[in-house]
Amino acid sequence: VHAPVHCDTSDFGDIVAKRGSEKAVWREILQFFKSHFPKHSVSLYFVREQSPSLGLLPEVAKELGLGITIEKQEVSPVIEVPKSWEEYTRRLGQRRRKELERKLRKTEVAGVVSLRVVEDDVSEQDTEKIIQLIRKSSPEKDVFMDEYTADFFKDVMRSMVPAGLAKLFFLSIDDEVVA
């Protein structure tokens, strides 16, 4: 089943599921498609090699009597997010570490720096600010962030943050949000 969405809306096309429940989630998804769209196929793009889905999908498909084909599409760079700031800076090469230190020093003299974290109710102002910052970050992202995509991102923020699945971080200098 090919849905009318942008393939470039996501870096990775995979389920969002609680660790350990991926198999049950895939079983429900594949049973739904088997029941409602028996003559169609499901195409997933950009599933990471490290994803549990790559191992689980063939197993669940076989259990349900479905066929599956897995093809390598593209190679995408992936980094594991370090657990601490210190670990992150240790992983940087000397040139990037010096550049980061320079930017941090510049920030220190720029004004009063503050960080606001949104962990529960997401306001319309918060979602608009995130969309505005994404659009301002590059000409390509401004084109990408059309009305449809902006609404999608707003829906994601309004549903995931209150559920405890995401947080919004706003960095301000002298009370102006800059990131």
C-alpha positions as a Markdown table, in Angstrom:
| # | Residue | x | y | z |
|---|---|---|---|---|
| 1 | Val | 0.0 | 0.0 | 0.0 |
| 2 | His | 1.5 | 3.3 | -1.0 |
| 3 | Ala | 0.3 | 6.2 | 1.0 |
| 4 | Pro | 0.2 | 9.7 | -0.5 |
| 5 | Val | 3.0 | 11.1 | 1.7 |
| 6 | His | 6.4 | 12.5 | 1.0 |
| 7 | Cys | 9.1 | 9.8 | 1.2 |
| 8 | Asp | 11.4 | 12.5 | 2.5 |
| 9 | Thr | 9.2 | 13.4 | 5.5 |
| 10 | Ser | 11.2 | 11.0 | 7.6 |
| 11 | Asp | 14.9 | 10.1 | 7.9 |
| 12 | Phe | 13.9 | 6.5 | 8.7 |
| 13 | Gly | 10.7 | 4.6 | 7.9 |
| 14 | Asp | 10.0 | 2.4 | 10.9 |
| 15 | Ile | 7.5 | 2.0 | 13.7 |
| 16 | Val | 7.7 | 3.8 | 16.9 |
| 17 | Ala | 7.2 | 1.2 | 19.6 |
| 18 | Lys | 8.1 | 0.5 | 23.1 |
| 19 | Arg | 11.3 | -1.6 | 23.3 |
| 20 | Gly | 10.3 | -5.3 | 23.4 |
| 21 | Ser | 6.9 | -4.8 | 21.8 |
| 22 | Glu | 8.0 | -4.4 | 18.2 |
| 23 | Lys | 6.9 | -7.9 | 17.2 |
| 24 | Ala | 3.4 | -7.5 | 18.5 |
| 25 | Val | 3.1 | -4.1 | 16.8 |
| 26 | Trp | 4.2 | -5.5 | 13.5 |
| 27 | Arg | 1.8 | -8.4 | 13.8 |
| 28 | Glu | -1.1 | -6.0 | 14.3 |
| 29 | Ile | 0.0 | -3.8 | 11.4 |
| 30 | Leu | 0.5 | -6.7 | 9.0 |
| 31 | Gln | -2.8 | -8.4 | 10.1 |
| 32 | Phe | -4.6 | -5.1 | 9.4 |
| 33 | Phe | -3.1 | -4.8 | 5.9 |
| 34 | Lys | -3.8 | -8.5 | 5.2 |
| 35 | Ser | -7.4 | -8.1 | 6.3 |
| 36 | His | -8.2 | -4.8 | 4.7 |
| 37 | Phe | -5.9 | -4.7 | 1.6 |
| 38 | Pro | -5.2 | -8.4 | 0.7 |
| 39 | Lys | -4.2 | -7.6 | -2.9 |
| 40 | His | -1.8 | -4.8 | -2.1 |
| 41 | Ser | 1.8 | -4.6 | -1.0 |
| 42 | Val | 3.4 | -2.6 | 1.8 |
| 43 | Ser | 6.6 | -0.7 | 0.9 |
| 44 | Leu | 8.9 | 0.6 | 3.7 |
| 45 | Tyr | 11.7 | 2.9 | 2.9 |
| 46 | Phe | 14.7 | 3.8 | 4.9 |
| 47 | Val | 14.6 | 1.2 | 7.7 |
| 48 | Arg | 17.9 | 1.2 | 9.5 |
| 49 | Glu | 20.1 | -1.9 | 9.5 |
| 50 | Gln | 20.1 | -1.8 | 13.3 |
| 51 | Ser | 16.3 | -1.8 | 13.5 |
| 52 | Pro | 14.7 | -4.8 | 15.2 |
| 53 | Ser | 12.1 | -4.6 | 12.4 |
| 54 | Leu | 14.5 | -6.1 | 9.8 |
| 55 | Gly | 14.7 | -9.3 | 11.8 |
| 56 | Leu | 11.1 | -9.3 | 13.0 |
| 57 | Leu | 9.3 | -8.6 | 9.7 |
| 58 | Pro | 10.3 | -11.8 | 7.9 |
| 59 | Glu | 9.4 | -13.8 | 10.9 |
| 60 | Val | 5.9 | -12.2 | 11.4 |
| 61 | Ala | 5.2 | -12.2 | 7.7 |
| 62 | Lys | 5.9 | -15.9 | 7.5 |
| 63 | Glu | 3.6 | -16.6 | 10.5 |
| 64 | Leu | 0.8 | -14.8 | 8.7 |
| 65 | Gly | 1.5 | -16.5 | 5.4 |
| 66 | Leu | 2.8 | -13.3 | 3.7 |
| 67 | Gly | 5.8 | -12.9 | 1.4 |
| 68 | Ile | 8.5 | -10.4 | 2.0 |
| 69 | Thr | 11.4 | -9.0 | 0.1 |
| 70 | Ile | 14.2 | -6.9 | 1.7 |
| 71 | Glu | 16.5 | -4.8 | -0.6 |
| 72 | Lys | 19.3 | -2.5 | 0.4 |
| 73 | Gln | 18.3 | 0.9 | -0.8 |
| 74 | Glu | 20.9 | 3.4 | 0.4 |
| 75 | Val | 23.5 | 3.8 | 3.0 |
| 76 | Ser | 22.8 | 6.5 | 5.6 |
| 77 | Pro | 25.2 | 7.8 | 8.2 |
| 78 | Val | 24.1 | 7.0 | 11.8 |
| 79 | Ile | 25.7 | 8.0 | 15.1 |
| 80 | Glu | 24.8 | 6.8 | 18.5 |
| 81 | Val | 23.9 | 9.7 | 20.8 |
| 82 | Pro | 26.3 | 9.8 | 23.7 |
| 83 | Lys | 25.0 | 9.6 | 27.2 |
| 84 | Ser | 26.8 | 12.7 | 28.4 |
| 85 | Trp | 28.2 | 16.0 | 27.2 |
| 86 | Glu | 31.7 | 14.9 | 28.1 |
| 87 | Glu | 31.4 | 11.7 | 26.1 |
| 88 | Tyr | 30.1 | 13.7 | 23.1 |
| 89 | Thr | 33.0 | 16.2 | 23.2 |
| 90 | Arg | 35.5 | 13.3 | 23.6 |
| 91 | Arg | 34.1 | 11.8 | 20.3 |
| 92 | Leu | 34.7 | 15.0 | 18.4 |
| 93 | Gly | 37.9 | 15.4 | 16.4 |
| 94 | Gln | 40.2 | 18.1 | 17.6 |
| 95 | Arg | 39.1 | 20.5 | 14.8 |
| 96 | Arg | 35.4 | 20.1 | 15.6 |
| 97 | Arg | 36.0 | 20.3 | 19.4 |
| 98 | Lys | 37.9 | 23.6 | 18.9 |
| 99 | Glu | 35.1 | 25.0 | 16.7 |
| 100 | Leu | 32.5 | 24.0 | 19.4 |
| 101 | Glu | 34.6 | 25.7 | 22.1 |
| 102 | Arg | 34.8 | 28.8 | 20.0 |
| 103 | Lys | 31.0 | 28.9 | 19.4 |
| 104 | Leu | 30.4 | 28.3 | 23.2 |
| 105 | Arg | 32.7 | 31.3 | 24.1 |
| 106 | Lys | 30.9 | 33.4 | 21.5 |
| 107 | Thr | 27.5 | 32.4 | 23.1 |
| 108 | Glu | 28.8 | 33.4 | 26.6 |
| 109 | Val | 29.3 | 37.0 | 25.6 |
| 110 | Ala | 26.2 | 37.2 | 23.4 |
| 111 | Gly | 23.8 | 37.9 | 26.2 |
| 112 | Val | 21.8 | 36.1 | 28.8 |
| 113 | Val | 21.4 | 32.5 | 27.6 |
| 114 | Ser | 18.5 | 30.4 | 28.8 |
| 115 | Leu | 17.0 | 27.0 | 28.0 |
| 116 | Arg | 13.3 | 26.2 | 28.2 |
| 117 | Val | 12.1 | 22.6 | 28.1 |
| 118 | Val | 8.5 | 21.7 | 27.1 |
| 119 | Glu | 7.5 | 18.4 | 28.6 |
| 120 | Asp | 3.8 | 18.5 | 28.8 |
| 121 | Asp | 1.4 | 20.9 | 27.2 |
| 122 | Val | 2.5 | 22.2 | 23.8 |
| 123 | Ser | 1.2 | 25.6 | 22.9 |
| 124 | Glu | 0.4 | 26.8 | 19.4 |
| 125 | Gln | 3.2 | 29.4 | 19.9 |
| 126 | Asp | 5.7 | 26.6 | 20.6 |
| 127 | Thr | 4.8 | 24.6 | 17.5 |
| 128 | Glu | 4.9 | 27.8 | 15.3 |
| 129 | Lys | 8.3 | 28.7 | 16.7 |
| 130 | Ile | 9.7 | 25.2 | 15.9 |
| 131 | Ile | 8.3 | 25.4 | 12.3 |
| 132 | Gln | 9.7 | 29.0 | 11.9 |
| 133 | Leu | 13.2 | 27.9 | 13.1 |
| 134 | Ile | 13.2 | 24.9 | 10.7 |
| 135 | Arg | 12.2 | 27.1 | 7.8 |
| 136 | Lys | 14.9 | 29.6 | 8.6 |
| 137 | Ser | 17.6 | 27.0 | 8.9 |
| 138 | Ser | 18.1 | 26.6 | 5.1 |
| 139 | Pro | 16.4 | 27.3 | 1.8 |
| 140 | Glu | 15.8 | 23.6 | 1.2 |
| 141 | Lys | 14.0 | 23.2 | 4.6 |
| 142 | Asp | 11.9 | 26.3 | 3.9 |
| 143 | Val | 10.6 | 24.6 | 0.7 |
| 144 | Phe | 10.2 | 21.2 | 2.4 |
| 145 | Met | 8.2 | 22.8 | 5.3 |
| 146 | Asp | 5.0 | 23.4 | 3.2 |
| 147 | Glu | 1.7 | 23.8 | 5.0 |
| 148 | Tyr | 0.9 | 20.0 | 4.8 |
| 149 | Thr | 4.3 | 19.1 | 6.3 |
| 150 | Ala | 4.1 | 21.8 | 9.0 |
| 151 | Asp | 0.7 | 20.5 | 10.1 |
| 152 | Phe | 2.1 | 17.0 | 10.3 |
| 153 | Phe | 5.0 | 18.2 | 12.5 |
| 154 | Lys | 2.6 | 20.1 | 14.7 |
| 155 | Asp | 0.4 | 17.0 | 15.1 |
| 156 | Val | 3.5 | 15.0 | 16.1 |
| 157 | Met | 4.6 | 17.5 | 18.7 |
| 158 | Arg | 1.1 | 17.9 | 20.1 |
| 159 | Ser | 0.7 | 14.1 | 20.5 |
| 160 | Met | 4.2 | 12.9 | 21.4 |
| 161 | Val | 5.2 | 15.6 | 24.0 |
| 162 | Pro | 2.2 | 15.1 | 26.4 |
| 163 | Ala | 2.6 | 11.3 | 26.1 |
| 164 | Gly | 6.2 | 11.6 | 27.3 |
| 165 | Leu | 7.7 | 10.4 | 24.1 |
| 166 | Ala | 9.4 | 13.7 | 23.2 |
| 167 | Lys | 10.5 | 17.1 | 24.6 |
| 168 | Leu | 10.9 | 20.5 | 23.0 |
| 169 | Phe | 14.0 | 22.5 | 23.8 |
| 170 | Phe | 14.1 | 26.3 | 23.2 |
| 171 | Leu | 17.5 | 28.0 | 23.5 |
| 172 | Ser | 17.2 | 31.8 | 24.0 |
| 173 | Ile | 19.7 | 34.6 | 24.1 |
| 174 | Asp | 18.3 | 37.8 | 25.8 |
| 175 | Asp | 14.8 | 36.3 | 25.7 |
| 176 | Glu | 14.9 | 35.7 | 21.9 |
| 177 | Val | 14.5 | 32.1 | 20.8 |
| 178 | Val | 17.5 | 31.3 | 18.6 |
| 179 | Ala | 17.3 | 27.5 | 18.5 |
